[in-house]
PDB file of C-alpha atoms and ligand atoms in Angstrom:
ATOM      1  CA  UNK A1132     -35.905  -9.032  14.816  1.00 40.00           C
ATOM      2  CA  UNK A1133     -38.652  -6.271  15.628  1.00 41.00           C
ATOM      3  CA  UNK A1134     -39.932  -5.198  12.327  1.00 42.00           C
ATOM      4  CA  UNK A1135     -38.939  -1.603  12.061  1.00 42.00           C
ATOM      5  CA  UNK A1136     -35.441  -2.610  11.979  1.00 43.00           C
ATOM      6  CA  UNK A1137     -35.229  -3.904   8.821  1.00 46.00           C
ATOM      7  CA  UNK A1138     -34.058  -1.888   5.969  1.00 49.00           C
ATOM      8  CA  UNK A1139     -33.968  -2.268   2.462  1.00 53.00           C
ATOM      9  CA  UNK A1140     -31.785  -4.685   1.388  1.00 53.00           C
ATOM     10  CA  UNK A1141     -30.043  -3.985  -2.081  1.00 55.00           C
ATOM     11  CA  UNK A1142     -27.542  -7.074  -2.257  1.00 59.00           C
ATOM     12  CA  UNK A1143     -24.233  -5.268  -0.412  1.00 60.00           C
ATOM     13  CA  UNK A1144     -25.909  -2.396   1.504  1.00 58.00           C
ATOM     14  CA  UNK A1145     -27.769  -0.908   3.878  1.00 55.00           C
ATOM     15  CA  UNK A1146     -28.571   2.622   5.557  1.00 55.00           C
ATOM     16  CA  UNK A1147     -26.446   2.496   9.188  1.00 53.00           C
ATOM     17  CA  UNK A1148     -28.346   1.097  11.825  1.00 54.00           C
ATOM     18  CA  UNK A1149     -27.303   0.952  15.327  1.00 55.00           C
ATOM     19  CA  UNK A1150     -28.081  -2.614  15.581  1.00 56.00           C
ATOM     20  CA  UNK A1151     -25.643  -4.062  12.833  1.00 60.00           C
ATOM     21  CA  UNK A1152     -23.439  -7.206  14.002  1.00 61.00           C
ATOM     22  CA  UNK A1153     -20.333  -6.136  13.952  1.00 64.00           C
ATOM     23  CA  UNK A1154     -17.564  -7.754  11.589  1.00 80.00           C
ATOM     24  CA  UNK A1155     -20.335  -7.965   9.596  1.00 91.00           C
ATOM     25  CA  UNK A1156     -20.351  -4.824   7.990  1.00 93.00           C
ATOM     26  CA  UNK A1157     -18.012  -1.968   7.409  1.00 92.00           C
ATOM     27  CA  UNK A1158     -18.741   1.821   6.753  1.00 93.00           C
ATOM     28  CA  UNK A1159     -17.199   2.727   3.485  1.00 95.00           C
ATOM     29  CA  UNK A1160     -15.526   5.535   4.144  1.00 93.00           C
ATOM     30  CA  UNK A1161     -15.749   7.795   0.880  1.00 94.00           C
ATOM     31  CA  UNK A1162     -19.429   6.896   0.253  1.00 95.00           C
ATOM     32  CA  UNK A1163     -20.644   6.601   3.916  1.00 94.00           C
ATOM     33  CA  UNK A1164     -22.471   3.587   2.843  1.00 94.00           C
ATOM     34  CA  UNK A1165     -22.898   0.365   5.301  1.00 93.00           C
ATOM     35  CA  UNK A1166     -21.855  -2.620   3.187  1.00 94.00           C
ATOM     36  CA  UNK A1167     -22.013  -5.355   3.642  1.00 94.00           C
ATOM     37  CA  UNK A1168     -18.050  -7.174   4.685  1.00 94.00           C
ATOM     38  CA  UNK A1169     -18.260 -10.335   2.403  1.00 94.00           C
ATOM     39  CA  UNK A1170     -19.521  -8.540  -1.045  1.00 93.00           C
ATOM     40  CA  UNK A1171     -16.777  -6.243  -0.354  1.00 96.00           C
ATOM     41  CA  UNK A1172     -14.307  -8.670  -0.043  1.00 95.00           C
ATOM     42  CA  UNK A1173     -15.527 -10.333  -2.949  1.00 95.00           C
ATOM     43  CA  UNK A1174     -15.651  -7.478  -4.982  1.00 97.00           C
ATOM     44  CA  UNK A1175     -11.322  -7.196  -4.082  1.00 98.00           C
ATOM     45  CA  UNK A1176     -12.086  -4.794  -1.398  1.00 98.00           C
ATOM     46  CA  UNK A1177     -13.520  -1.830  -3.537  1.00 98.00           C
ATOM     47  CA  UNK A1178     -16.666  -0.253  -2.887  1.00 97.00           C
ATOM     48  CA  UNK A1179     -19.310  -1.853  -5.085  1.00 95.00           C
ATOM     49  CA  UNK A1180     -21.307   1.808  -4.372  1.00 94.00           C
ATOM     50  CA  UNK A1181     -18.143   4.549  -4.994  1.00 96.00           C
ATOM     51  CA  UNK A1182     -15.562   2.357  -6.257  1.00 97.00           C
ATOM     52  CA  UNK A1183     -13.597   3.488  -3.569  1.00 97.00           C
ATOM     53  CA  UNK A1184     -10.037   1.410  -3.007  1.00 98.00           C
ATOM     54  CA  UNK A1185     -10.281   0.268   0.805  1.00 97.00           C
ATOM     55  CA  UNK A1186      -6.614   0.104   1.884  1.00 96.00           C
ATOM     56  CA  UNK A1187      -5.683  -3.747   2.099  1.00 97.00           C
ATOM     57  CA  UNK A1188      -2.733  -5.641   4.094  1.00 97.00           C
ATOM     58  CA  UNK A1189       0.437  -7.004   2.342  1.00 98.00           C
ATOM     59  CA  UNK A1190      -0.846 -10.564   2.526  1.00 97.00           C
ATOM     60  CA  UNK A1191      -4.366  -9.741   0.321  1.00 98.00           C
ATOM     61  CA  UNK A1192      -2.550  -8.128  -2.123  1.00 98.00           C
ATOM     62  CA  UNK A1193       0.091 -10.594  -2.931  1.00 98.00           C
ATOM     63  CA  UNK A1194      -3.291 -13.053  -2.934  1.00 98.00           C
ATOM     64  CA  UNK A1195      -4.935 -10.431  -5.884  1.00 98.00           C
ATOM     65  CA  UNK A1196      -1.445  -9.584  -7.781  1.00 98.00           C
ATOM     66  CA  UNK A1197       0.164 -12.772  -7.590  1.00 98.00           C
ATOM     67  CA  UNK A1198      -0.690 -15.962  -9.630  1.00 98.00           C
ATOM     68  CA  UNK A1199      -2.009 -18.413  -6.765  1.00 98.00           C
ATOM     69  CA  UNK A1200       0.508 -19.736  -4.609  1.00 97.00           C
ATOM     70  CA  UNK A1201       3.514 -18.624  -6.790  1.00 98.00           C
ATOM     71  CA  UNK A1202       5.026 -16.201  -4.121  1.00 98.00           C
ATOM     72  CA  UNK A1203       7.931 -17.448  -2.861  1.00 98.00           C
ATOM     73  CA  UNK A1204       8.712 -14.766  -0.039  1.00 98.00           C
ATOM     74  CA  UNK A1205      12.549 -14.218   0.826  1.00 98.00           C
ATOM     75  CA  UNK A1206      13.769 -12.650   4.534  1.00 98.00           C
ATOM     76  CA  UNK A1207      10.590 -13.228   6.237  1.00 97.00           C
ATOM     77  CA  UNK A1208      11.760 -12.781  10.107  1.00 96.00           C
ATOM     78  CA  UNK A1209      13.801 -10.022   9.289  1.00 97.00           C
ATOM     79  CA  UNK A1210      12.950  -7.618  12.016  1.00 95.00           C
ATOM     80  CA  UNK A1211      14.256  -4.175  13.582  1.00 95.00           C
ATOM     81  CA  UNK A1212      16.773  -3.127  16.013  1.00 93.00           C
ATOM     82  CA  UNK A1213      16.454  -0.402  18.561  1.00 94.00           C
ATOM     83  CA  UNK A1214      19.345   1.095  17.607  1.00 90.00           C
ATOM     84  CA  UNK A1215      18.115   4.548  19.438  1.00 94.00           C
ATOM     85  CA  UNK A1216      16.845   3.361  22.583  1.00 94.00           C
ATOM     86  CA  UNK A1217      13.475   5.102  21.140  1.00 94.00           C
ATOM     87  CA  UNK A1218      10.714   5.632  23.654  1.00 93.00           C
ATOM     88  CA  UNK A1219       8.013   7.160  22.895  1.00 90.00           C
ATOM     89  CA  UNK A1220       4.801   7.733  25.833  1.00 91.00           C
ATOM     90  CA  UNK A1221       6.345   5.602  28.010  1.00 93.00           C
ATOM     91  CA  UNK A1222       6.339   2.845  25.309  1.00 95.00           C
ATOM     92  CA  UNK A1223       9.786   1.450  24.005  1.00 96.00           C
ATOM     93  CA  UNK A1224      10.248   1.165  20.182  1.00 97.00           C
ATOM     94  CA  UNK A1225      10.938  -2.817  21.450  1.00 96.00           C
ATOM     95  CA  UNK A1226       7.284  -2.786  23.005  1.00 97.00           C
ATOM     96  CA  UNK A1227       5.742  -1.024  19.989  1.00 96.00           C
ATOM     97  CA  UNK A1228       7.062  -3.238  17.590  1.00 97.00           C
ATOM     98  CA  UNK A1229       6.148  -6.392  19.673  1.00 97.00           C
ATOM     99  CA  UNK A1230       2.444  -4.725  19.780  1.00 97.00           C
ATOM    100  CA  UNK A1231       2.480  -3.794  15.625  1.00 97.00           C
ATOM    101  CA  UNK A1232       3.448  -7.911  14.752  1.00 97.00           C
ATOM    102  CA  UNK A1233       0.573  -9.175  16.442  1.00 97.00           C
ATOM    103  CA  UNK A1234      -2.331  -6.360  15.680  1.00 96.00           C
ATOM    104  CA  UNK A1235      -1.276  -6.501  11.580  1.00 95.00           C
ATOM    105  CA  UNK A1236       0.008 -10.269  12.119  1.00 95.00           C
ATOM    106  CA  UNK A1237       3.422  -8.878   9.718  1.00 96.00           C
ATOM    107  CA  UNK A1238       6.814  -8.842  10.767  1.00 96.00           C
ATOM    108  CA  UNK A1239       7.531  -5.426   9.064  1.00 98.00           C
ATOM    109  CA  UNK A1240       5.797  -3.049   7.045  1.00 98.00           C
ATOM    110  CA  UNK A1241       6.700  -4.526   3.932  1.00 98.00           C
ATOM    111  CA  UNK A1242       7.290  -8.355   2.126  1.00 98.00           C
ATOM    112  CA  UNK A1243       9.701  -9.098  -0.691  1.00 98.00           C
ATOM    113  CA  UNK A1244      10.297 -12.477  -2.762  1.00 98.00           C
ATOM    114  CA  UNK A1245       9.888 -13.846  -6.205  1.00 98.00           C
ATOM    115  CA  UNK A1246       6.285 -14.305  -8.330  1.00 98.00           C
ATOM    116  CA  UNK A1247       4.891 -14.552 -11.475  1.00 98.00           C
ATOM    117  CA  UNK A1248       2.004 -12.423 -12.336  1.00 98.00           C
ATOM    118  CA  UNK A1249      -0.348 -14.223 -15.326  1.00 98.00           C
ATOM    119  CA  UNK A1250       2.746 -15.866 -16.050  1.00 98.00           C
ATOM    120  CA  UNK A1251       5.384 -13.465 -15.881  1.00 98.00           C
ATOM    121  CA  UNK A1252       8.085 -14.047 -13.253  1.00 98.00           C
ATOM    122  CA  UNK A1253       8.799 -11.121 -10.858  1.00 98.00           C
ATOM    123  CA  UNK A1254      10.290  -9.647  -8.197  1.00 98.00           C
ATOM    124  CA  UNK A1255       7.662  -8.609  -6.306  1.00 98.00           C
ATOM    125  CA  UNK A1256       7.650  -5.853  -3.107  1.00 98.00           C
ATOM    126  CA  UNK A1257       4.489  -5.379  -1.101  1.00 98.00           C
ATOM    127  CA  UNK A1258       4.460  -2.715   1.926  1.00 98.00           C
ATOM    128  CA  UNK A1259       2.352  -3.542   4.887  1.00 98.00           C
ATOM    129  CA  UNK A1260       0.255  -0.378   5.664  1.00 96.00           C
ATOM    130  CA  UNK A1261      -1.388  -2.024   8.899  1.00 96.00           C
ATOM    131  CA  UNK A1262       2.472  -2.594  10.175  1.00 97.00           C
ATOM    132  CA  UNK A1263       3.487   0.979  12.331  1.00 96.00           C
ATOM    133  CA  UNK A1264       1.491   2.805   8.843  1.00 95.00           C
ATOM    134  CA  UNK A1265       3.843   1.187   6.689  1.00 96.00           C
ATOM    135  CA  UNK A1266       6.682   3.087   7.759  1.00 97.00           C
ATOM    136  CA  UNK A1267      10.073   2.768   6.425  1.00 97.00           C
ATOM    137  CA  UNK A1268      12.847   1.564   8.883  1.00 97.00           C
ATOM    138  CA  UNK A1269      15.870  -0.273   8.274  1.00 98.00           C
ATOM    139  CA  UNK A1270      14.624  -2.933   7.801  1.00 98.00           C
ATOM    140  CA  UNK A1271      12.000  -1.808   4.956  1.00 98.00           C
ATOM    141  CA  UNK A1272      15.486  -0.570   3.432  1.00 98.00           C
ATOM    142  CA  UNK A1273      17.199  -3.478   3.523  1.00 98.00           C
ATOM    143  CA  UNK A1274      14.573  -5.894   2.155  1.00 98.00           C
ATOM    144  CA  UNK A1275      13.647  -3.202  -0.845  1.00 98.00           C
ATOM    145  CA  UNK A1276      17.649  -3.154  -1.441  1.00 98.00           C
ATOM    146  CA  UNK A1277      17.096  -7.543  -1.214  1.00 98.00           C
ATOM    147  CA  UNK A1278      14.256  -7.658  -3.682  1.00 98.00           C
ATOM    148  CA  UNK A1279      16.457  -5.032  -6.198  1.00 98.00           C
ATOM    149  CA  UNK A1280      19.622  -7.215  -6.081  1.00 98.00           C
ATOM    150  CA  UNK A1281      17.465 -10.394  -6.534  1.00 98.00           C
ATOM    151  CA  UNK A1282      15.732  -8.599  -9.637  1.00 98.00           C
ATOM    152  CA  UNK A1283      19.476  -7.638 -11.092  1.00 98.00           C
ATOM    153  CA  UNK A1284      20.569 -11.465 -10.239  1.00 98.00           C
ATOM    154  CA  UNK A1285      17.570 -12.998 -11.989  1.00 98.00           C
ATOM    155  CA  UNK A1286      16.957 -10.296 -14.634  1.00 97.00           C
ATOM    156  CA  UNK A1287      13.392  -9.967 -13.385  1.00 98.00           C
ATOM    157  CA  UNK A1288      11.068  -7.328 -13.834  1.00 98.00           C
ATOM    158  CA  UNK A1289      10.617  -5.421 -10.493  1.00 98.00           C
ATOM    159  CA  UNK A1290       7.182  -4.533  -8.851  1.00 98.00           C
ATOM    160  CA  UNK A1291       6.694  -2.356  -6.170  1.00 98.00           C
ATOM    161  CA  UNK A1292       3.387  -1.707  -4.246  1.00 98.00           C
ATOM    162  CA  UNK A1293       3.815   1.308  -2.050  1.00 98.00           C
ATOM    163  CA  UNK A1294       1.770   1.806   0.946  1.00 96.00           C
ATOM    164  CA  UNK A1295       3.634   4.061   3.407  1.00 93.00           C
ATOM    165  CA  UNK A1296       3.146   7.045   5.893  1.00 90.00           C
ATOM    166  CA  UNK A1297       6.640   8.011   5.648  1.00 92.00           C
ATOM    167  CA  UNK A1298       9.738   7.361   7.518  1.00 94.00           C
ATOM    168  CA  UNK A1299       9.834   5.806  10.767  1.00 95.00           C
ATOM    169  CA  UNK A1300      10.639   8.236  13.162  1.00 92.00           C
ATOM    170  CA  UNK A1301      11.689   5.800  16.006  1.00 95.00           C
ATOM    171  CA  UNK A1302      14.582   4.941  13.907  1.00 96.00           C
ATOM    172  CA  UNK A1303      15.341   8.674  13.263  1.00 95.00           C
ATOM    173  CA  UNK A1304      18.219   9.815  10.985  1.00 95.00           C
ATOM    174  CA  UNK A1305      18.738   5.528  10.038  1.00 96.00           C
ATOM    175  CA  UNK A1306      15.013   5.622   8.704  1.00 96.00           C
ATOM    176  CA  UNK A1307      15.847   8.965   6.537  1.00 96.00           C
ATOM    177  CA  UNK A1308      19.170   7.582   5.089  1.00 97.00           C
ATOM    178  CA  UNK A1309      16.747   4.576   3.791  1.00 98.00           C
ATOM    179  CA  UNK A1310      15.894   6.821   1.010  1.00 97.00           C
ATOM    180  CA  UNK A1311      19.052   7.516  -0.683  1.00 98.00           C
ATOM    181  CA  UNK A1312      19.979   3.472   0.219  1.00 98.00           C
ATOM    182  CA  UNK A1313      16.455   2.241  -1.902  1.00 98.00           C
ATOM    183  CA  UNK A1314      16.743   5.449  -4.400  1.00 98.00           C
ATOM    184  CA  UNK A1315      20.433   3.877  -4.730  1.00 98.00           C
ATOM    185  CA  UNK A1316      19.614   0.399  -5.526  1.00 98.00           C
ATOM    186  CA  UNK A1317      16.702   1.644  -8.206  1.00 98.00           C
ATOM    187  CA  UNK A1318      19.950   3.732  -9.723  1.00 98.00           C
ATOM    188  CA  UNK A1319      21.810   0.483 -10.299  1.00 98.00           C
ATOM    189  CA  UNK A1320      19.105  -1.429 -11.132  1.00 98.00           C
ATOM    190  CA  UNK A1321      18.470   1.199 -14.445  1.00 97.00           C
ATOM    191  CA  UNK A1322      21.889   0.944 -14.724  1.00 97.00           C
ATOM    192  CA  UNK A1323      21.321  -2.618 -15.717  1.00 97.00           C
ATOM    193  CA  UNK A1324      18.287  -2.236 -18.079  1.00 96.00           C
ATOM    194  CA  UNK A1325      15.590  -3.424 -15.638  1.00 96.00           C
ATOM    195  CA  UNK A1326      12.195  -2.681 -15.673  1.00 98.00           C
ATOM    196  CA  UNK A1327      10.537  -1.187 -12.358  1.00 98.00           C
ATOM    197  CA  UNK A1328       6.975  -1.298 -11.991  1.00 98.00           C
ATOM    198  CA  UNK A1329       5.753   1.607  -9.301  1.00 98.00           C
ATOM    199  CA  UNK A1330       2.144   0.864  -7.861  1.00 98.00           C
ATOM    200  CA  UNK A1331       1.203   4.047  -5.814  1.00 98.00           C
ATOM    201  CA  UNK A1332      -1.656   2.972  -3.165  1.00 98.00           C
ATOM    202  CA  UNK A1333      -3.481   4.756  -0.839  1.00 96.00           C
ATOM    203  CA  UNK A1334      -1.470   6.177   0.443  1.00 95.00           C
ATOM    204  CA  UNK A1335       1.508   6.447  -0.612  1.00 96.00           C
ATOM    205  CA  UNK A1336       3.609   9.422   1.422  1.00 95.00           C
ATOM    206  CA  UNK A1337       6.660  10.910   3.268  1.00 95.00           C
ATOM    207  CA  UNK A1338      10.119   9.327   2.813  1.00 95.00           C
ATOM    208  CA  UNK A1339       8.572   6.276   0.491  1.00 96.00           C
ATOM    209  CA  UNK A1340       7.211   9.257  -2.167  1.00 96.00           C
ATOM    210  CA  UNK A1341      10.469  11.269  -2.062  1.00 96.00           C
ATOM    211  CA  UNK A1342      12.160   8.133  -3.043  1.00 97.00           C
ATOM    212  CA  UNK A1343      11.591   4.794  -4.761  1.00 98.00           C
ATOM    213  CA  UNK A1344       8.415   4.825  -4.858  1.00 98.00           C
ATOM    214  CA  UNK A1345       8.109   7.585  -7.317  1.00 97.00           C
ATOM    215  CA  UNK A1346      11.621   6.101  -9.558  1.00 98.00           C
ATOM    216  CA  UNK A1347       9.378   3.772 -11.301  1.00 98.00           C
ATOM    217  CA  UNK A1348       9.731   3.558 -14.797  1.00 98.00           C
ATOM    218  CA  UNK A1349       6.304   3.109 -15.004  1.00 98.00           C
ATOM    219  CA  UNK A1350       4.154   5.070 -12.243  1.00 98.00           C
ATOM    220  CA  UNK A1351       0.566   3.837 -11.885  1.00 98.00           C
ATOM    221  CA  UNK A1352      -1.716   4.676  -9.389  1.00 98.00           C
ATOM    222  CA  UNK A1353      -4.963   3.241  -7.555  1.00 98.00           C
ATOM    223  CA  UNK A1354      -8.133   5.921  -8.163  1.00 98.00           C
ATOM    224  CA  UNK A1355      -8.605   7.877  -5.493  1.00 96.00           C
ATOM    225  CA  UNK A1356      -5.069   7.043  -3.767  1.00 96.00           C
ATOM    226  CA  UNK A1357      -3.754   9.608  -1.792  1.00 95.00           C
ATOM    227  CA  UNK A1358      -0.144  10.228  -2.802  1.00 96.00           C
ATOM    228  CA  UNK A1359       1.693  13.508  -1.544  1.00 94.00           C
ATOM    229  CA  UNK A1360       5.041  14.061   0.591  1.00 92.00           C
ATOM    230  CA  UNK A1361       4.070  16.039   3.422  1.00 88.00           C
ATOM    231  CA  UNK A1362       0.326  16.854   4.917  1.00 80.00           C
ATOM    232  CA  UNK A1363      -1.582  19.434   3.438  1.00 80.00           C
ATOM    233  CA  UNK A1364      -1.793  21.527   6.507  1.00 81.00           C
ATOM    234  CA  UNK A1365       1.900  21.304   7.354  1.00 84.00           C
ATOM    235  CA  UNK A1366       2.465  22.543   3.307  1.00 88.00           C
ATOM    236  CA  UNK A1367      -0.023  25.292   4.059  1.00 86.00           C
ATOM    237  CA  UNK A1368       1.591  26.825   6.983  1.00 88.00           C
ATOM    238  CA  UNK A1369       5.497  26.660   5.225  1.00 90.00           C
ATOM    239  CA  UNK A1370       4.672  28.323   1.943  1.00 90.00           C
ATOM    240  CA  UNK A1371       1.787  30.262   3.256  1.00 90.00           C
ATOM    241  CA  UNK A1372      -0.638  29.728  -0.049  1.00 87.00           C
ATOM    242  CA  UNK A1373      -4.356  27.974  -0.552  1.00 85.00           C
ATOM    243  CA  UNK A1374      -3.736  24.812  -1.992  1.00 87.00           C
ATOM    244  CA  UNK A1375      -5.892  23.639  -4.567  1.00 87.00           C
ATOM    245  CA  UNK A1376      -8.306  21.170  -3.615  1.00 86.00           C
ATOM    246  CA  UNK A1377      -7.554  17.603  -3.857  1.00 86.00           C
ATOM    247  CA  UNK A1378      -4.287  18.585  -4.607  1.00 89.00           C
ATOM    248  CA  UNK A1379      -2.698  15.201  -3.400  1.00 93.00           C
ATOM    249  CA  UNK A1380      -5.001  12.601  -5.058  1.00 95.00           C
ATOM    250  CA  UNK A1381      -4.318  10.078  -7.748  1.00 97.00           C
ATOM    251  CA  UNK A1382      -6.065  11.863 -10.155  1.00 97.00           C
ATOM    252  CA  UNK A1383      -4.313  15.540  -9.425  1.00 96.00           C
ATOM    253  CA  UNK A1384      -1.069  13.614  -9.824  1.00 96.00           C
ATOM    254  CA  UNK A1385      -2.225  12.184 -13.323  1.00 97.00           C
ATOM    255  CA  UNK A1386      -3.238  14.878 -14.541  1.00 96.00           C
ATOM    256  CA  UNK A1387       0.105  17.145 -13.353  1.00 95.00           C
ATOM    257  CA  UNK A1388       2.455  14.188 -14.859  1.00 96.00           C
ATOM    258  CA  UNK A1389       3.357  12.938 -11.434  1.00 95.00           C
ATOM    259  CA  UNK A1390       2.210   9.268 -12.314  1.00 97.00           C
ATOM    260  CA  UNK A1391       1.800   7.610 -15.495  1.00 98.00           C
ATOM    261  CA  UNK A1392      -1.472   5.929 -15.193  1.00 98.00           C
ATOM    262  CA  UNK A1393      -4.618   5.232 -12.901  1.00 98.00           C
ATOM    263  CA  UNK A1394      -5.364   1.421 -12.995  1.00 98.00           C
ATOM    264  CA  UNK A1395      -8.197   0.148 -10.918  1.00 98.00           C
ATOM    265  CA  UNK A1396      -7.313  -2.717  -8.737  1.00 98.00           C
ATOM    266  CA  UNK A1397      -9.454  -5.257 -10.684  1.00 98.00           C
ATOM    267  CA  UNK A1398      -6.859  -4.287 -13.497  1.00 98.00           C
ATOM    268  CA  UNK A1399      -3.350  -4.662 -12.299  1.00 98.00           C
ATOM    269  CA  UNK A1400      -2.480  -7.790 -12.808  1.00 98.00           C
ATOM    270  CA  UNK A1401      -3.375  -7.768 -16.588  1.00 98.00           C
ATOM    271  CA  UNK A1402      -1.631  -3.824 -16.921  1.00 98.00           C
ATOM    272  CA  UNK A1403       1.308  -5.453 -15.102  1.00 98.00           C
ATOM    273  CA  UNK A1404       1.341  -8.555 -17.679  1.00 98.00           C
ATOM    274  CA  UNK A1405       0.648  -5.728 -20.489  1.00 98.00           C
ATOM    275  CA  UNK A1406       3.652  -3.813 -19.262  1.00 98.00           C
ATOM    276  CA  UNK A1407       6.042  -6.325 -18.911  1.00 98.00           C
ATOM    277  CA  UNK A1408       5.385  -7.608 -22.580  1.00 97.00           C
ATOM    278  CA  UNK A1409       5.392  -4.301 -24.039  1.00 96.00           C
ATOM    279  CA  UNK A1410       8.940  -3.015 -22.460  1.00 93.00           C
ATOM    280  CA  UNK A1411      10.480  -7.219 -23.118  1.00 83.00           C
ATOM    281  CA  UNK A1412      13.327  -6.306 -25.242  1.00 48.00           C
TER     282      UNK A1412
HETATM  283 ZN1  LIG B 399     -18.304   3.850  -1.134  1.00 97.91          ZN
END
């Protein structure tokens, strides 16, 4: 390596250099900072230089909320129909979804089944951002509905970790009715006395926002999360006004009583635990 390319080397980062191997090293996109992939990943993908929450697939965040190997995942295949004969571009909503299992390696954009969480048994919901943005379809609807019922059968605390871009739109009206189906089951489920656990992750918007996600009895939020129902520009040109800035971040939503708390990933699992001991009856 020709000496001028070396930079100075502070344990997980570098300034960018056109040269860097990539899957080595990923841009951190608050900070701008080069970092080095592994320390990352070690560090349960936050930014060791911002603390900024990288956004993280269904299957690493079972692996940091979960105790290991207690998820025991329920309706794993379950996959969509094209009820709508969607095409979209020339590409069928068949095609797409085909295209989405093997780039994010889910079947949908979200997983379900039972877990314990330092010791506490749950029923545990993780959305799959990297699956379609973690949009919800009918089939997001019906496995939310699955984990609620087995929460009610089992008298389980539930926990949700929303990831979402909103409702699927090549299911049209069927993805819409999802939210008053999942807002439904979280009505019965409070009916019953259940706890429900809302973790709002970047980010966390659209169809999921306007309904369970934001039903929790508990809200938290991950720092720096961006939670909100429609885009900021599409809100500007409606109601015609500035909006304030960093209107739909974790923090804004804190501080305007939209969430309950902001819990940094390397905390969950012991404010989950806290949670769930606190509200035992
Ligand atoms: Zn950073």
């Amino acid at each position: 390596m020709a000496q001028e390319q070396k930079s100075k080397w502070n344990g997980f980062s570098l300034k960018p250099r056109r040269e860097m191997p990539e899957g080595l090293w990923i841009r951190c996109p608050a900070c701008e900072h080069m970092l080095y992939k592994s320390a990352v990943e070690k560090n349960l993908n936050v930014c060791p230089q911002c603390n900024h929450h990288f956004r993280i697939s269904a299957k690493i965040r079972i692996k940091y909320l979960a105790d290991e190997g207690s998820f025991a995942e329920i309706l794993p295949n379950l996959t969509a129909e094209d009820y709508l004969k969607f095409k979209f571009r020339g590409t069928t909503y068949k095609q797409r979804l085909a295209a989405e299992q093997k780039k994010s390696n889910a079947k949908e954009a979200i997983r379900i089944g039972r877990a314990f969480i330092k010791g506490r048994a749950v029923a545990l919901a993780v959305m799959e951002p990297n699956f379609l943005m973690g949009s919800m379809g009918a089939v997001v609807g019906e496995k939310f509905c699955s984990v609620v019922d087995l929460a009610i059968d089992q008298k389980l605390p539930l926990v949700a970790v929303c990831s979402s871009g909103g409702a699927r739109m090549h299911e049209g009206v069927i993805s819409l009715g999802q939210m008053a189906k999942t807002s439904a089951a979280i009505a019965k489920f409070d009916e019953t006395g259940g706890l429900f656990i809302s973790i709002l992750t970047d980010p966390t918007t659209g169809g999921v926002t306007a309904s369970f996600a934001t039903l929790g009895d508990c809200i938290i939020a991950e720092p720096g999360a961006l939670i909100g129902f429609a885009g900021p520009r599409t809100i500007a040109e409606t109601i015609k006004v500035e909006l304030p800035e960093g209107f739909q971040t974790a923090e804004f939503m804190l501080e305007h009583g939209f969430v309950d708390m902001i819990v940094e990933r390397k905390n969950l699992r012991s404010e989950i635990a806290r949670l769930i001991d606190y509200c035992r009856k």
